[in-house]
N, CA and C atoms as an extended XYZ file, in Angstrom:
573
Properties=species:S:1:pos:R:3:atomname:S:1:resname:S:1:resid:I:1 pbc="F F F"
N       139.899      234.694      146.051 N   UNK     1
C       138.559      234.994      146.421 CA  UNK     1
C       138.131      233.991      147.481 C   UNK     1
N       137.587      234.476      148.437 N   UNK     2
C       136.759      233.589      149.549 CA  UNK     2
C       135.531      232.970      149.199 C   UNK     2
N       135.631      231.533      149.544 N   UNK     3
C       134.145      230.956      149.530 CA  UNK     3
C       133.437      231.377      150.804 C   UNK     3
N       132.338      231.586      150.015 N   UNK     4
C       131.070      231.862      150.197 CA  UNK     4
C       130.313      230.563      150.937 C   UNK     4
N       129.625      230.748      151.905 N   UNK     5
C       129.029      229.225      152.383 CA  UNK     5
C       127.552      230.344      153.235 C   UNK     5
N       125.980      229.723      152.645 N   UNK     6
C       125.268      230.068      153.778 CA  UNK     6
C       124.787      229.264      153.666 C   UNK     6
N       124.088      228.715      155.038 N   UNK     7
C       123.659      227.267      155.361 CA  UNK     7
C       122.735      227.807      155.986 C   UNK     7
N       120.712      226.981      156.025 N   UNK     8
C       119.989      227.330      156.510 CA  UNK     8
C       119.496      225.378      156.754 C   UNK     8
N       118.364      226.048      157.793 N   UNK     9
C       118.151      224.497      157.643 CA  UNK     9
C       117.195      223.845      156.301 C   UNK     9
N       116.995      224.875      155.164 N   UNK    10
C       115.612      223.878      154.431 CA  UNK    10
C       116.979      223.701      152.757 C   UNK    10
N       118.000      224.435      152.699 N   UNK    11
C       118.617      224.089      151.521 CA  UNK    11
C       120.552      224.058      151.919 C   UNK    11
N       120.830      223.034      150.629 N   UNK    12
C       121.992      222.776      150.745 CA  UNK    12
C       122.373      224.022      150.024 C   UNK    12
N       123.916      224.173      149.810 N   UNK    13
C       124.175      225.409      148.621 CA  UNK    13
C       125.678      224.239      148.282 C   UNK    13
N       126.127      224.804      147.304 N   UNK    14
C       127.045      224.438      146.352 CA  UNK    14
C       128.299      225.746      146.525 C   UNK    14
N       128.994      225.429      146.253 N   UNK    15
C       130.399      226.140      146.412 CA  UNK    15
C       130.794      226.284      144.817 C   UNK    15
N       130.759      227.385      144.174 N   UNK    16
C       131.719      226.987      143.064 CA  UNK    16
C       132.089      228.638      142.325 C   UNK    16
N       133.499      228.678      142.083 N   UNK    17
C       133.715      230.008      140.755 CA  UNK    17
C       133.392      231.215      141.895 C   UNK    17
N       133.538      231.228      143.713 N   UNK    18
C       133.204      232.317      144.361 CA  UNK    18
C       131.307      232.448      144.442 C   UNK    18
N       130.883      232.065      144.045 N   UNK    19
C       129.452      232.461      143.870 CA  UNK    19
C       128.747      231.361      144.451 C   UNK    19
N       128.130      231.313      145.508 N   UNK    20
C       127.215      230.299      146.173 CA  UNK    20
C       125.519      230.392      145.178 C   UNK    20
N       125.327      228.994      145.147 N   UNK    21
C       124.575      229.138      144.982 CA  UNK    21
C       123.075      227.570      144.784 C   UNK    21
N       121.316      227.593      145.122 N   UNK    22
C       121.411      226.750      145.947 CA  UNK    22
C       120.959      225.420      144.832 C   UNK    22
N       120.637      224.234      145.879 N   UNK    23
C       120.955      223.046      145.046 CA  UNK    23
C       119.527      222.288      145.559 C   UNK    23
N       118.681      222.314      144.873 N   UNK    24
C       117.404      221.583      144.858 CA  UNK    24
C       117.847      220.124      145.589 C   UNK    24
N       117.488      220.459      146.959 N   UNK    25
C       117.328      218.295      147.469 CA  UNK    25
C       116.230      218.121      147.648 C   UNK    25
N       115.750      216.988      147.284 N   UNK    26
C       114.988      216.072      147.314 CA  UNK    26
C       114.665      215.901      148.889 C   UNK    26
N       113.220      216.062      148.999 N   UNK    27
C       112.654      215.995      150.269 CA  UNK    27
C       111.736      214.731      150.341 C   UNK    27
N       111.968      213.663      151.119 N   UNK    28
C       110.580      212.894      151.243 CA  UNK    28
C       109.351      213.469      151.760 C   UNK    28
N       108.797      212.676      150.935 N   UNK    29
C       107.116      213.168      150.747 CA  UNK    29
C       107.057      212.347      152.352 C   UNK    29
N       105.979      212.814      153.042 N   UNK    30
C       105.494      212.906      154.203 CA  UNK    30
C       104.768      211.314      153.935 C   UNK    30
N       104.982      210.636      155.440 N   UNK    31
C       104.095      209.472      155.345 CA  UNK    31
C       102.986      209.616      155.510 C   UNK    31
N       102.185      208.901      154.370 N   UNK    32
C       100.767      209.204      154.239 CA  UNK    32
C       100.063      208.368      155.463 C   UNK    32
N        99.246      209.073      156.237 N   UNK    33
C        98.083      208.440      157.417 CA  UNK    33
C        96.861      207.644      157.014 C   UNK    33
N        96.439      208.049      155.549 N   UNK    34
C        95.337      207.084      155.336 CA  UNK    34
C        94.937      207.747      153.804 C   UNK    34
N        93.363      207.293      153.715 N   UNK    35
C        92.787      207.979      152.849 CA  UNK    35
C        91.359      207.865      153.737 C   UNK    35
N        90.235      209.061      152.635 N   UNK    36
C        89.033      209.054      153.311 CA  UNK    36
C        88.040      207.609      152.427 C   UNK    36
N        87.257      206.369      153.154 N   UNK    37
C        86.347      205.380      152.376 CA  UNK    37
C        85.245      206.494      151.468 C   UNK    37
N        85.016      206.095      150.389 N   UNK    38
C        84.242      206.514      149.451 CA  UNK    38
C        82.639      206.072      150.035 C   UNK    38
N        82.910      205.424      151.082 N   UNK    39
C        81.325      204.565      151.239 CA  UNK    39
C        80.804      205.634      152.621 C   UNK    39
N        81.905      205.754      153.795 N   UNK    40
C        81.074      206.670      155.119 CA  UNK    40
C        81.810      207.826      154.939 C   UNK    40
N        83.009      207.716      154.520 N   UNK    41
C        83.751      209.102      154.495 CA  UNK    41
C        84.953      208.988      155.649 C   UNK    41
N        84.906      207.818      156.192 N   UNK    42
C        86.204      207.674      157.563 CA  UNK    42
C        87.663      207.646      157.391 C   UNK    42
N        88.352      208.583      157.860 N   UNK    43
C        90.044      208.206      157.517 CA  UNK    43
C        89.935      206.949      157.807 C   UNK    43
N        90.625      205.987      156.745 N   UNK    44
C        91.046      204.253      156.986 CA  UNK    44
C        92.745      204.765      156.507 C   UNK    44
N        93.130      203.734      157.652 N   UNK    45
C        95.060      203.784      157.569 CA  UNK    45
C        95.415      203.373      156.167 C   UNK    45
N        95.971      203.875      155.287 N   UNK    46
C        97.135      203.580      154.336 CA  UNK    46
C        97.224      202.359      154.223 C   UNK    46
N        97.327      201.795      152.765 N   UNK    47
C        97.328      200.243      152.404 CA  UNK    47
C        96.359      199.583      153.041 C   UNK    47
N        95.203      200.134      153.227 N   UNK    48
C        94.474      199.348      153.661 CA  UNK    48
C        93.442      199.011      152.756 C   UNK    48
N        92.818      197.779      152.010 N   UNK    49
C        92.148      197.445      150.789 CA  UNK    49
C        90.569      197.196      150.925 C   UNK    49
N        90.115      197.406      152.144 N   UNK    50
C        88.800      197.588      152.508 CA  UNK    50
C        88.185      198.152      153.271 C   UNK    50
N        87.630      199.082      153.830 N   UNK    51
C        86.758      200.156      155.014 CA  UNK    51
C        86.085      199.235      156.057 C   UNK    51
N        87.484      199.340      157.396 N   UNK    52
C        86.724      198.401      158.046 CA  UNK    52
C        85.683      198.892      159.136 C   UNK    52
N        85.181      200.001      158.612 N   UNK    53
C        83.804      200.243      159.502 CA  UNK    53
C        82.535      199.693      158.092 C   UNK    53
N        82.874      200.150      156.691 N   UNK    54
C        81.541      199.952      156.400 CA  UNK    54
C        81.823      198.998      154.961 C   UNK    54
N        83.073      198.056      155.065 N   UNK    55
C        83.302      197.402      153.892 CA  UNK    55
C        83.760      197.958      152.728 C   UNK    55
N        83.574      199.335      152.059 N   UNK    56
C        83.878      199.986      150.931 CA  UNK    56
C        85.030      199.033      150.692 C   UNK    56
N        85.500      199.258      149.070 N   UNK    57
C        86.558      199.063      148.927 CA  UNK    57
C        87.523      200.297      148.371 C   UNK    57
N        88.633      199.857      148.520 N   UNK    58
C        89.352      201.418      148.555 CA  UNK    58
C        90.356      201.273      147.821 C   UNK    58
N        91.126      202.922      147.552 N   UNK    59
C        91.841      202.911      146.459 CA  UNK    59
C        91.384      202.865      144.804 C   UNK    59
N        90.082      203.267      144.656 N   UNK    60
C        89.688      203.668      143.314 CA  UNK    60
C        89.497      204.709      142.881 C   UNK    60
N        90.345      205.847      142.449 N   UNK    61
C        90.603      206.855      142.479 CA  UNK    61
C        88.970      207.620      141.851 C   UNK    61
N        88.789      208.190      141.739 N   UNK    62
C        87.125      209.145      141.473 CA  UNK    62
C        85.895      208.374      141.414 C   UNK    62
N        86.162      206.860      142.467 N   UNK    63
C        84.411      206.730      142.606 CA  UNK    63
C        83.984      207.017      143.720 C   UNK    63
N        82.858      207.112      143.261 N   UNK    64
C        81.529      208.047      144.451 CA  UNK    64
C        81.173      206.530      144.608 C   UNK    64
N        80.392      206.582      146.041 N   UNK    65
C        79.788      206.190      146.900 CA  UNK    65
C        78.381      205.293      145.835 C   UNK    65
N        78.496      204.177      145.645 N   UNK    66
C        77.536      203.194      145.826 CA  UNK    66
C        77.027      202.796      144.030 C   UNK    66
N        78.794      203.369      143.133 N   UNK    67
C        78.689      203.178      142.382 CA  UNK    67
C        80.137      202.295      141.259 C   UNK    67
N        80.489      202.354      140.578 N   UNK    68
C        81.602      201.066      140.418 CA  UNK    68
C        81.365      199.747      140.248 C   UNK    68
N        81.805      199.172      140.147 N   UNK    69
C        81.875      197.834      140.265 CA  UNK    69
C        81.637      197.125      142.082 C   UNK    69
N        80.271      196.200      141.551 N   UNK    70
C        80.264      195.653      142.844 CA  UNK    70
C        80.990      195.215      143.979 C   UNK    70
N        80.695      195.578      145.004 N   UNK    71
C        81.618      194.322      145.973 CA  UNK    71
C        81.613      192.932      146.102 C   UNK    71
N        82.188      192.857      146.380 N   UNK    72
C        82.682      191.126      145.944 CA  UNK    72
C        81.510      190.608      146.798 C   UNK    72
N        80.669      189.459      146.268 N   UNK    73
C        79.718      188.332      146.824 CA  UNK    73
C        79.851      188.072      148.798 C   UNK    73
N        79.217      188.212      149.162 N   UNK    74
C        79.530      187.491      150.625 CA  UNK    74
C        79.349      185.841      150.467 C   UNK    74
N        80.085      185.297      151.448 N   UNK    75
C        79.870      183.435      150.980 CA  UNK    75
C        78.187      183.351      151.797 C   UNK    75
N        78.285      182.369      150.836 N   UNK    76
C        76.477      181.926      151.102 CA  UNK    76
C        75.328      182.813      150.814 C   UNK    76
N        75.826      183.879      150.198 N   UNK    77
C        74.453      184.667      149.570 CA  UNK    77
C        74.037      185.521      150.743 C   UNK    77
N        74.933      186.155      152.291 N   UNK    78
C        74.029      187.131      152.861 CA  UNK    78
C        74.022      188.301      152.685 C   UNK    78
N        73.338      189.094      153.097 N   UNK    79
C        72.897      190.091      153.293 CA  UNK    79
C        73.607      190.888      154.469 C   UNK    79
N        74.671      192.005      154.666 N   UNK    80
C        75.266      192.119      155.638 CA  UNK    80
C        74.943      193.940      155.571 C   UNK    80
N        74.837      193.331      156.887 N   UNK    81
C        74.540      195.399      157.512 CA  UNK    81
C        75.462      195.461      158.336 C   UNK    81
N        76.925      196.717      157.522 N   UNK    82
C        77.583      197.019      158.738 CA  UNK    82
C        77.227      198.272      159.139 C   UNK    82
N        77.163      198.750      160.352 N   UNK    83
C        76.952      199.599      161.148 CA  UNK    83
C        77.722      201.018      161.279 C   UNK    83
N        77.674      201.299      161.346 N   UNK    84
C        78.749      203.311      161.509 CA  UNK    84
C        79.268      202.731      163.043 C   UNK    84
N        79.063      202.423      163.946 N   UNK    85
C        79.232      202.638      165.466 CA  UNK    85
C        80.119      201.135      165.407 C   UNK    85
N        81.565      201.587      165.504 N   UNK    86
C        82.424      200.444      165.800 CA  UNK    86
C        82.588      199.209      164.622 C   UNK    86
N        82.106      199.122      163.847 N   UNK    87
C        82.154      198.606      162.275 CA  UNK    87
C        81.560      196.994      162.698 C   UNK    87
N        80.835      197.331      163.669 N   UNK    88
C        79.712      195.978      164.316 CA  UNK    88
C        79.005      195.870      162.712 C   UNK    88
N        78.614      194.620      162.804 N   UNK    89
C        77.466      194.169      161.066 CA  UNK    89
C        76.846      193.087      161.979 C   UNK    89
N        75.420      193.024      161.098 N   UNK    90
C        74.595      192.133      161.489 CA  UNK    90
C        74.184      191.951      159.878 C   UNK    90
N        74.529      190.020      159.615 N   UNK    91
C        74.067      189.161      158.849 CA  UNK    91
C        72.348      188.677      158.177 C   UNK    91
N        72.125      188.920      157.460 N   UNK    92
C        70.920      188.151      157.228 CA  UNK    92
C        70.784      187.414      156.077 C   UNK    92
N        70.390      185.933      156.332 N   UNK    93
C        70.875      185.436      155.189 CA  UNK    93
C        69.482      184.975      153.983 C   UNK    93
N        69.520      184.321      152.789 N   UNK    94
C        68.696      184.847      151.849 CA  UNK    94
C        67.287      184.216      152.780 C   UNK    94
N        66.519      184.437      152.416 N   UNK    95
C        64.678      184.320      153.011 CA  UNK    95
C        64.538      184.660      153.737 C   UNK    95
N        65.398      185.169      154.986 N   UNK    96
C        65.070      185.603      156.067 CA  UNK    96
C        65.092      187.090      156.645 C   UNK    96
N        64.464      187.493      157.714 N   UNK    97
C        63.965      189.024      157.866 CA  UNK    97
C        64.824      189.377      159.323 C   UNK    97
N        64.990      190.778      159.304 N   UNK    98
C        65.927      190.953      160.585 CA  UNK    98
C        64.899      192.223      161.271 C   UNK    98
N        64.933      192.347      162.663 N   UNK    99
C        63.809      193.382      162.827 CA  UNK    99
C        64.977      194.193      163.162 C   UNK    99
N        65.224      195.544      163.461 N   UNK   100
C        65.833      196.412      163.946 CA  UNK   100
C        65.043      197.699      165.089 C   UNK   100
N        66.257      197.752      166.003 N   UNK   101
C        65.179      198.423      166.955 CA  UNK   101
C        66.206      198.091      168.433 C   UNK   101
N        65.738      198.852      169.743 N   UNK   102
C        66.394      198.584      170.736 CA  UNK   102
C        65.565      198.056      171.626 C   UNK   102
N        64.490      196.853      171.527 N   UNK   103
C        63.746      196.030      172.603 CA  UNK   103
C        64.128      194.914      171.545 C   UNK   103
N        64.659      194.403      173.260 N   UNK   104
C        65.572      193.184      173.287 CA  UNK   104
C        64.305      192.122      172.631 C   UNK   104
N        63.347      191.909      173.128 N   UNK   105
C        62.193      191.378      173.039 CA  UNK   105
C        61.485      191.155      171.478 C   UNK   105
N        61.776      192.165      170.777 N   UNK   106
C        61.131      192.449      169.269 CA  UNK   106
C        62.322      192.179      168.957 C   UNK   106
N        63.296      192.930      168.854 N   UNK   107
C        64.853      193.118      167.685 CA  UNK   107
C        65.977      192.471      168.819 C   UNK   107
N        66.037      191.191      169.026 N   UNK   108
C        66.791      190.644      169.640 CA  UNK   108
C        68.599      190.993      169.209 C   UNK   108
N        68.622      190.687      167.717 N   UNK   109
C        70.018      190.433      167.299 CA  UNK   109
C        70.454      192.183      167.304 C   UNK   109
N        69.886      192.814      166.637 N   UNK   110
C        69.902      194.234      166.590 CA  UNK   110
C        70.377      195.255      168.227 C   UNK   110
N        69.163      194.438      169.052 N   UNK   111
C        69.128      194.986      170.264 CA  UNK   111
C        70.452      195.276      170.620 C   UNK   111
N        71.630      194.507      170.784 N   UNK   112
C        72.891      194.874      171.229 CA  UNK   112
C        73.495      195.974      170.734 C   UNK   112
N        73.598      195.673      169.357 N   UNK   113
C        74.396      197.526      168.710 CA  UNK   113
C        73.503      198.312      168.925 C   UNK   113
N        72.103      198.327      168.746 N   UNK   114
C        71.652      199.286      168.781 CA  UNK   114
C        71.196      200.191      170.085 C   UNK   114
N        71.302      199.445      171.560 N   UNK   115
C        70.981      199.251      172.917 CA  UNK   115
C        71.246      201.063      173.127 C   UNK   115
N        72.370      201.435      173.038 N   UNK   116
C        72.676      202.846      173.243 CA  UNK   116
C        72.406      204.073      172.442 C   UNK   116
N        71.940      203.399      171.705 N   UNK   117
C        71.147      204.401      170.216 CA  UNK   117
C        69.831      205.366      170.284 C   UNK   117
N        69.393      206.393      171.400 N   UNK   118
C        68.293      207.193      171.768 CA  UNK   118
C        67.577      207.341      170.697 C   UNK   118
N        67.991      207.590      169.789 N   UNK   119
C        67.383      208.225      168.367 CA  UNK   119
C        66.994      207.211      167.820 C   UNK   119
N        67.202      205.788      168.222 N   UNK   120
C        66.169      204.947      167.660 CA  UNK   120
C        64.984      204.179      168.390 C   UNK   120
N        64.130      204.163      167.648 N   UNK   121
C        62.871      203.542      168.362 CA  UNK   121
C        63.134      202.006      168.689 C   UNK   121
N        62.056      201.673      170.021 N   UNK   122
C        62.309      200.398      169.877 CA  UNK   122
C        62.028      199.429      168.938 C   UNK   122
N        61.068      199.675      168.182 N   UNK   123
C        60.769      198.868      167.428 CA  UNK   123
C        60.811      199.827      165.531 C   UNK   123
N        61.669      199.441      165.383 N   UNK   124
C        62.437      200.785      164.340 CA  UNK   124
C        62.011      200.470      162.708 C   UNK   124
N        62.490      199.506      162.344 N   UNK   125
C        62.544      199.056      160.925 CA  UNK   125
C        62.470      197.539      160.841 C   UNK   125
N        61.779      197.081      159.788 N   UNK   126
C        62.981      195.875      159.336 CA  UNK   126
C        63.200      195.434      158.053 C   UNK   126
N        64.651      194.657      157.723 N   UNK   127
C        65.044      193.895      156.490 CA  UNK   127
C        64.387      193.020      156.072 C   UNK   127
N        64.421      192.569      155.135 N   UNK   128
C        64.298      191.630      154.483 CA  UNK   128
C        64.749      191.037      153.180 C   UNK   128
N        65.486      190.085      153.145 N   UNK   129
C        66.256      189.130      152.221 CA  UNK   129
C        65.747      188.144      151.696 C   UNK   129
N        64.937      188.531      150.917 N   UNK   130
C        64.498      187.383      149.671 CA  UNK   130
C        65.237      185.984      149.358 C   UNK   130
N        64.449      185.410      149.073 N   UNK   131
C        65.406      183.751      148.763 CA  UNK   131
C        66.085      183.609      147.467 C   UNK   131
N        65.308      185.135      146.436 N   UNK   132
C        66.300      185.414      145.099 CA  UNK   132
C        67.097      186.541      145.176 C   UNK   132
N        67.578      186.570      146.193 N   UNK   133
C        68.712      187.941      146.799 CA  UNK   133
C        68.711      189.250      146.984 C   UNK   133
N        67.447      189.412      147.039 N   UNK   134
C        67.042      191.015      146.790 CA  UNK   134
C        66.871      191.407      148.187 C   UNK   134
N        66.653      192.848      148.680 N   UNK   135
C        66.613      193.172      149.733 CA  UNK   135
C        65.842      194.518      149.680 C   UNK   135
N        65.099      194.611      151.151 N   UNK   136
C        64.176      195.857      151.235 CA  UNK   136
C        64.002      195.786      152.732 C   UNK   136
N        63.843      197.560      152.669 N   UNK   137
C        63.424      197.561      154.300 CA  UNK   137
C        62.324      198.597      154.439 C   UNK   137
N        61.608      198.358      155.681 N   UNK   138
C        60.649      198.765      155.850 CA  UNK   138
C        60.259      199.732      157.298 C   UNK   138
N        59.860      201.192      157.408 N   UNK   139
C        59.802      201.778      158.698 CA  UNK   139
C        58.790      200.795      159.273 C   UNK   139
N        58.922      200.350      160.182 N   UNK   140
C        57.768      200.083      161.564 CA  UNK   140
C        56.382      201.071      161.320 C   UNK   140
N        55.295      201.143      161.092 N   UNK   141
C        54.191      201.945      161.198 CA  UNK   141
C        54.101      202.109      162.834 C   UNK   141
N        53.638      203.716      163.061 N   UNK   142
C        53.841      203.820      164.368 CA  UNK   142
C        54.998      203.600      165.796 C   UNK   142
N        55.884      202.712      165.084 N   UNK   143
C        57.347      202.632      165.563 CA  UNK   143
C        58.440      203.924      165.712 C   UNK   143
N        58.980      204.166      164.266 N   UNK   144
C        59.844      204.748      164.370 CA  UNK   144
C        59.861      206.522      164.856 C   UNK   144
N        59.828      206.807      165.820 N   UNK   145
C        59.443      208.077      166.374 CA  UNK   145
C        60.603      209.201      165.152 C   UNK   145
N        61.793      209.137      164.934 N   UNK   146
C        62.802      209.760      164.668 CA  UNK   146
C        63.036      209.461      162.718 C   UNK   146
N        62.015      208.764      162.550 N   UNK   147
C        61.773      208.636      160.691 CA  UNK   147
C        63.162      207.136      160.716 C   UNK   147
N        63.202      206.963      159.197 N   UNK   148
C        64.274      206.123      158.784 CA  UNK   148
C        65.024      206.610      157.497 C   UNK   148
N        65.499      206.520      157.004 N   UNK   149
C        66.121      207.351      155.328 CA  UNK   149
C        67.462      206.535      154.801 C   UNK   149
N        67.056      206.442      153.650 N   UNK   150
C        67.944      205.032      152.738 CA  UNK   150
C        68.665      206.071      151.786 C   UNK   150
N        69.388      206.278      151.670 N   UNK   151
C        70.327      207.348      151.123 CA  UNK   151
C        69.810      209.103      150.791 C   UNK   151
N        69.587      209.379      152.003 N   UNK   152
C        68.833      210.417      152.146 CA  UNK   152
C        67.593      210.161      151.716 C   UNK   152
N        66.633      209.743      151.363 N   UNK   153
C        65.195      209.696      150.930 CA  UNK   153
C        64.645      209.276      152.198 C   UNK   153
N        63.645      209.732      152.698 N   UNK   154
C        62.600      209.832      153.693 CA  UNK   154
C        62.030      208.662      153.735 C   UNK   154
N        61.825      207.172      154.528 N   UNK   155
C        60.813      206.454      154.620 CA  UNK   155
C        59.370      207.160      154.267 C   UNK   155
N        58.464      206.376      153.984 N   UNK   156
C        57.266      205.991      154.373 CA  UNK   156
C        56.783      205.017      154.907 C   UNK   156
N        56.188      205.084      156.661 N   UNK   157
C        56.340      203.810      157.091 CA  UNK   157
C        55.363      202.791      156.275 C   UNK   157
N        55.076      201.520      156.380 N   UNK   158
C        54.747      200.378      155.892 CA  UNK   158
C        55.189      200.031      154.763 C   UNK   158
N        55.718      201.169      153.973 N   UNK   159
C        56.115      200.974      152.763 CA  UNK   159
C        57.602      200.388      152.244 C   UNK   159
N        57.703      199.174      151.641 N   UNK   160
C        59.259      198.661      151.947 CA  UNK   160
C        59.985      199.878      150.573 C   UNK   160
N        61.001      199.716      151.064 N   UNK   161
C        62.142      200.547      149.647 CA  UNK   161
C        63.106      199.129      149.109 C   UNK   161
N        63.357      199.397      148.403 N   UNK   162
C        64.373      198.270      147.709 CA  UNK   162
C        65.723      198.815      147.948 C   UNK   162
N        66.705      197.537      148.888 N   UNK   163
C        68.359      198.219      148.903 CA  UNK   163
C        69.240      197.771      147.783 C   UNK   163
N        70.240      198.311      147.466 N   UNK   164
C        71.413      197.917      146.868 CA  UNK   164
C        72.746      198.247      147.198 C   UNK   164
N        73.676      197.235      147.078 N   UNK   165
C        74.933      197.464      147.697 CA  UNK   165
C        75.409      198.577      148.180 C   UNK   165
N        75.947      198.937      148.985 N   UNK   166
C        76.828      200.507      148.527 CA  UNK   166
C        75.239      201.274      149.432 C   UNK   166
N        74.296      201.151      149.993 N   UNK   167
C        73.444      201.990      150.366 CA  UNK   167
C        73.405      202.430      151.647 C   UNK   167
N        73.308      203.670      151.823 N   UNK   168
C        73.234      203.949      153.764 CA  UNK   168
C        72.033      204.431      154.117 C   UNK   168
N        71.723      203.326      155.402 N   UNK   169
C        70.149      203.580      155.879 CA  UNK   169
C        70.679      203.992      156.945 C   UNK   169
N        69.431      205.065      157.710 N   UNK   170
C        69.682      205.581      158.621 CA  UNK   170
C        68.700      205.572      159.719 C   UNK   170
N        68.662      205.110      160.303 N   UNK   171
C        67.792      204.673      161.631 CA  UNK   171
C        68.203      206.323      163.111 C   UNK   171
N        66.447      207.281      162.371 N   UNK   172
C        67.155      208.517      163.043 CA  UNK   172
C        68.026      208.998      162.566 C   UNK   172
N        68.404      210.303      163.460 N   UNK   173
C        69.624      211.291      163.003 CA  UNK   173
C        71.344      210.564      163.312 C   UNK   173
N        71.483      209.468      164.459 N   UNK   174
C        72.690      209.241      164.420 CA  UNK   174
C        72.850      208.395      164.053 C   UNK   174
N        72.123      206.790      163.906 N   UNK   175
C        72.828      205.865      163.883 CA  UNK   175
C        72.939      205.043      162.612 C   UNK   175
N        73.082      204.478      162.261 N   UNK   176
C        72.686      203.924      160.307 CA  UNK   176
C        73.959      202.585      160.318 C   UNK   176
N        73.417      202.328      159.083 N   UNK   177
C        74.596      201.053      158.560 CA  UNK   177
C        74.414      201.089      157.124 C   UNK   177
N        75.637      200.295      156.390 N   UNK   178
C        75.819      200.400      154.638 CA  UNK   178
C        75.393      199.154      154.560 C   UNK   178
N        74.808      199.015      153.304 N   UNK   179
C        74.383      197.494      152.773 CA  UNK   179
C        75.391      196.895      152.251 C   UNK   179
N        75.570      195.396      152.933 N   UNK   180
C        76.733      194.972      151.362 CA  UNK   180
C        76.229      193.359      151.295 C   UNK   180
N        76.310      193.159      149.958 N   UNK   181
C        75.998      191.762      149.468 CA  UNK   181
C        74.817      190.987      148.679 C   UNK   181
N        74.427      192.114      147.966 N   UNK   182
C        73.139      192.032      147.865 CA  UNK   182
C        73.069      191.472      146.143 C   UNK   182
N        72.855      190.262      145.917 N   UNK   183
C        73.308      189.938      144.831 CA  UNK   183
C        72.305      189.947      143.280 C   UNK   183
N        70.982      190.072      143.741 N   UNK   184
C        69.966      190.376      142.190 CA  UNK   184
C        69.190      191.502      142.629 C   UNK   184
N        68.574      192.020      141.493 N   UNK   185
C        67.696      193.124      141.360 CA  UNK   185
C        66.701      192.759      141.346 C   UNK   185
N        65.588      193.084      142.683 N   UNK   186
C        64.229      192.831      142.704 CA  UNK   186
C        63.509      193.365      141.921 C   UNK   186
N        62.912      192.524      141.787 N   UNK   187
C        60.985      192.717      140.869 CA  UNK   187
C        59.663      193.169      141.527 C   UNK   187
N        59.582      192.785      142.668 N   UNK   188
C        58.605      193.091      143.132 CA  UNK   188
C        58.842      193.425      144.988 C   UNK   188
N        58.337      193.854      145.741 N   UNK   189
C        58.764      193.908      146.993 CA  UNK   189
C        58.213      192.890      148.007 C   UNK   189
N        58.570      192.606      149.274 N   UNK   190
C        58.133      191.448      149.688 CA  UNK   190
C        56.617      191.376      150.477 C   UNK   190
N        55.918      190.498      150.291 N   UNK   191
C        54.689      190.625      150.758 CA  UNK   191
C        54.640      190.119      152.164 C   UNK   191
């Protein structure tokens, strides 16, 4: 009896007793490109242990966004806003207030990331970092032409909101940043 041989390219076959027949190989699994951060939603490359646009930490299989176990402390107690646009952050450290906005003049530190940002007003929002670690921000009254929104919820301007880790504010429809570092739970908001 003649062997039998058909060869394709996706399986081996086996020769045996006249009767071909085929032989399960082992295919490598495809190299993985990344995963999506639980915090903005951005492909981050494979093995990578933190979201370097918005800090998340990664690799915890079914948590949602701004819940889990904290992120680790920043040194010295700040307050860090990283940004969606290029994974730029701006620092604020405890007692002190950050204005946000694109006049260089009012929101100096801000002014740079935010310089190309249409959808935000010049004089937009601002932080503030308590000296017992808490944090809140506040729309500009009459400022913010395009609103502000802290995890989807709508500002009211003058009115501060209280942040917590893991939170995305949004300055307008495009531009925003995640909170990280925010180490006690406020009591009262800042006067």
């Amino acid at each position: 009896m003649a062997e039998v041989h058909d060869w394709d390219d996706d399986d081996e076959w086996e020769v045996g007793a006249g009767v071909a027949s085929p032989v399960a190989v082992p295919r490598p699994s495809p190299p993985s490109v990344g995963e999506r951060c639980p915090g903005c939603r951005r492909v981050v490359p494979a093995g990578t242990a933190v979201c370097p646009a918005c800090l998340s930490p990664l690799g915890a299989p079914g948590r949602e966004p701004g819940t889990g176990p904290r992120p680790e402390r920043l040194a010295g107690g700040v307050l860090r806003l990283v940004f969606r646009a290029g994974g730029r952050h701006l620092d604020v450290p405890r007692g002190g207030e950050l204005r946000l906005g694109r006049s260089a003049s009012w929101a100096p530190e801000a002014a740079a990331i935010l310089a190309d940002e249409e959808t935000v007003s010049a004089r937009h929002a601002t932080v503030v970092h308590t000296a017992e670690g808490a944090a809140w921000v506040t729309e500009v009254a009459q400022g913010a032409t395009n609103g502000t929104r802290v995890n989807d919820r709508v500002l009211v301007p003058d009115r501060p909101v209280r942040l917590r880790n893991g939170d995305r504010v949004e300055l307008g429809p495009r531009a925003g940043f995640v909170v990280r570092g925010i180490e006690a739970e406020p009591t009262d908001p800042p006067t």
